[in-house]
């Protein structure tokens, strides 16, 4: 096979920096297991340059690649976006409404008020200055 250079890719993309960035991104994806779009037994960097010069990938590859990567991280391999939306909507339907939660909360507040009223009365016979002699002996310093 003939050698491939960035100059060969300039026919498809007019910016050498864009070619390098695109080739680097595509080479990383190829090294991670992406399927090549051209037949070649070269290293990932060379395959990426061949794909660019053949017009198989362009600058939109960044957006497509990032979208696929995000979707695979969010949804994994077996779950689609529609399945996630369906499951979440079912869970929302099963949740009690805020009105029923407010009613339950008010009923609990009323029952708590009733239990507070039934508490025993405070003993008014005890004065704050009354000190037990046992407690007073603990405060004495041993000389």
PDB file of N, CA and C in Angstrom, residues 6 9-10 12-26 48-49 52 57-62:
ATOM      1  N   UNK A   6      -0.658  13.692   5.693  1.00  0.00           N
ATOM      2  CA  UNK A   6      -1.658  14.729   5.938  1.00  0.00           C
ATOM      3  C   UNK A   6      -1.956  15.487   4.646  1.00  0.00           C
ATOM      4  N   UNK A   9      -4.802  14.146   2.876  1.00  0.00           N
ATOM      5  CA  UNK A   9      -6.078  14.443   3.524  1.00  0.00           C
ATOM      6  C   UNK A   9      -6.519  15.887   3.287  1.00  0.00           C
ATOM      7  N   UNK A  10      -5.573  16.772   2.899  1.00  0.00           N
ATOM      8  CA  UNK A  10      -5.917  18.174   2.672  1.00  0.00           C
ATOM      9  C   UNK A  10      -6.891  18.342   1.510  1.00  0.00           C
ATOM     10  N   UNK A  12      -9.607  16.650   1.269  1.00  0.00           N
ATOM     11  CA  UNK A  12     -10.928  16.511   1.889  1.00  0.00           C
ATOM     12  C   UNK A  12     -11.198  17.615   2.915  1.00  0.00           C
ATOM     13  N   UNK A  13     -10.234  17.881   3.772  1.00  0.00           N
ATOM     14  CA  UNK A  13     -10.336  18.935   4.782  1.00  0.00           C
ATOM     15  C   UNK A  13      -9.224  19.943   4.532  1.00  0.00           C
ATOM     16  N   UNK A  14      -9.550  21.232   4.632  1.00  0.00           N
ATOM     17  CA  UNK A  14      -8.563  22.249   4.270  1.00  0.00           C
ATOM     18  C   UNK A  14      -7.704  22.733   5.436  1.00  0.00           C
ATOM     19  N   UNK A  15      -7.838  22.178   6.606  1.00  0.00           N
ATOM     20  CA  UNK A  15      -7.097  22.624   7.771  1.00  0.00           C
ATOM     21  C   UNK A  15      -6.296  21.456   8.346  1.00  0.00           C
ATOM     22  N   UNK A  16      -4.976  21.610   8.375  1.00  0.00           N
ATOM     23  CA  UNK A  16      -4.103  20.535   8.860  1.00  0.00           C
ATOM     24  C   UNK A  16      -4.346  20.234  10.336  1.00  0.00           C
ATOM     25  N   UNK A  17      -4.643  21.271  11.120  1.00  0.00           N
ATOM     26  CA  UNK A  17      -4.918  21.043  12.537  1.00  0.00           C
ATOM     27  C   UNK A  17      -6.170  20.186  12.710  1.00  0.00           C
ATOM     28  N   UNK A  18      -7.222  20.495  11.954  1.00  0.00           N
ATOM     29  CA  UNK A  18      -8.452  19.705  12.029  1.00  0.00           C
ATOM     30  C   UNK A  18      -8.191  18.256  11.632  1.00  0.00           C
ATOM     31  N   UNK A  19      -7.347  18.063  10.632  1.00  0.00           N
ATOM     32  CA  UNK A  19      -7.011  16.700  10.198  1.00  0.00           C
ATOM     33  C   UNK A  19      -6.306  15.950  11.326  1.00  0.00           C
ATOM     34  N   UNK A  20      -5.358  16.607  11.973  1.00  0.00           N
ATOM     35  CA  UNK A  20      -4.621  15.955  13.072  1.00  0.00           C
ATOM     36  C   UNK A  20      -5.552  15.625  14.243  1.00  0.00           C
ATOM     37  N   UNK A  21      -6.411  16.566  14.595  1.00  0.00           N
ATOM     38  CA  UNK A  21      -7.332  16.334  15.711  1.00  0.00           C
ATOM     39  C   UNK A  21      -8.304  15.211  15.376  1.00  0.00           C
ATOM     40  N   UNK A  22      -8.840  15.233  14.167  1.00  0.00           N
ATOM     41  CA  UNK A  22      -9.788  14.204  13.738  1.00  0.00           C
ATOM     42  C   UNK A  22      -9.112  12.837  13.648  1.00  0.00           C
ATOM     43  N   UNK A  23      -7.914  12.803  13.080  1.00  0.00           N
ATOM     44  CA  UNK A  23      -7.186  11.536  12.960  1.00  0.00           C
ATOM     45  C   UNK A  23      -6.835  10.983  14.343  1.00  0.00           C
ATOM     46  N   UNK A  24      -6.463  11.851  15.263  1.00  0.00           N
ATOM     47  CA  UNK A  24      -6.147  11.405  16.619  1.00  0.00           C
ATOM     48  C   UNK A  24      -7.360  10.808  17.323  1.00  0.00           C
ATOM     49  N   UNK A  25      -8.494  11.484  17.199  1.00  0.00           N
ATOM     50  CA  UNK A  25      -9.737  10.988  17.817  1.00  0.00           C
ATOM     51  C   UNK A  25     -10.143   9.653  17.205  1.00  0.00           C
ATOM     52  N   UNK A  26     -10.109   9.593  15.876  1.00  0.00           N
ATOM     53  CA  UNK A  26     -10.506   8.355  15.197  1.00  0.00           C
ATOM     54  C   UNK A  26      -9.525   7.223  15.523  1.00  0.00           C
ATOM     55  N   UNK A  48      -6.891   5.789  10.309  1.00  0.00           N
ATOM     56  CA  UNK A  48      -7.656   7.027  10.470  1.00  0.00           C
ATOM     57  C   UNK A  48      -7.348   8.001   9.336  1.00  0.00           C
ATOM     58  N   UNK A  49      -6.089   8.157   8.982  1.00  0.00           N
ATOM     59  CA  UNK A  49      -5.728   9.046   7.874  1.00  0.00           C
ATOM     60  C   UNK A  49      -6.300   8.531   6.552  1.00  0.00           C
ATOM     61  N   UNK A  52      -9.931   9.466   6.409  1.00  0.00           N
ATOM     62  CA  UNK A  52     -10.121  10.890   6.117  1.00  0.00           C
ATOM     63  C   UNK A  52      -9.883  11.175   4.643  1.00  0.00           C
ATOM     64  N   UNK A  57     -14.898   9.793   6.843  1.00  0.00           N
ATOM     65  CA  UNK A  57     -15.232  10.547   8.049  1.00  0.00           C
ATOM     66  C   UNK A  57     -14.885  12.010   7.820  1.00  0.00           C
ATOM     67  N   UNK A  58     -15.626  12.880   8.495  1.00  0.00           N
ATOM     68  CA  UNK A  58     -15.399  14.317   8.393  1.00  0.00           C
ATOM     69  C   UNK A  58     -15.459  14.941   9.771  1.00  0.00           C
ATOM     70  N   UNK A  59     -15.579  16.255   9.793  1.00  0.00           N
ATOM     71  CA  UNK A  59     -15.589  16.970  11.074  1.00  0.00           C
ATOM     72  C   UNK A  59     -16.825  16.650  11.913  1.00  0.00           C
ATOM     73  N   UNK A  60     -17.868  16.150  11.306  1.00  0.00           N
ATOM     74  CA  UNK A  60     -19.053  15.775  12.080  1.00  0.00           C
ATOM     75  C   UNK A  60     -18.807  14.516  12.917  1.00  0.00           C
ATOM     76  N   UNK A  61     -17.681  13.854  12.688  1.00  0.00           N
ATOM     77  CA  UNK A  61     -17.350  12.644  13.452  1.00  0.00           C
ATOM     78  C   UNK A  61     -17.240  12.950  14.944  1.00  0.00           C
ATOM     79  N   UNK A  62     -16.753  14.150  15.305  1.00  0.00           N
ATOM     80  CA  UNK A  62     -16.632  14.512  16.715  1.00  0.00           C
ATOM     81  C   UNK A  62     -17.992  14.470  17.400  1.00  0.00           C
TER      82      UNK A  62
END
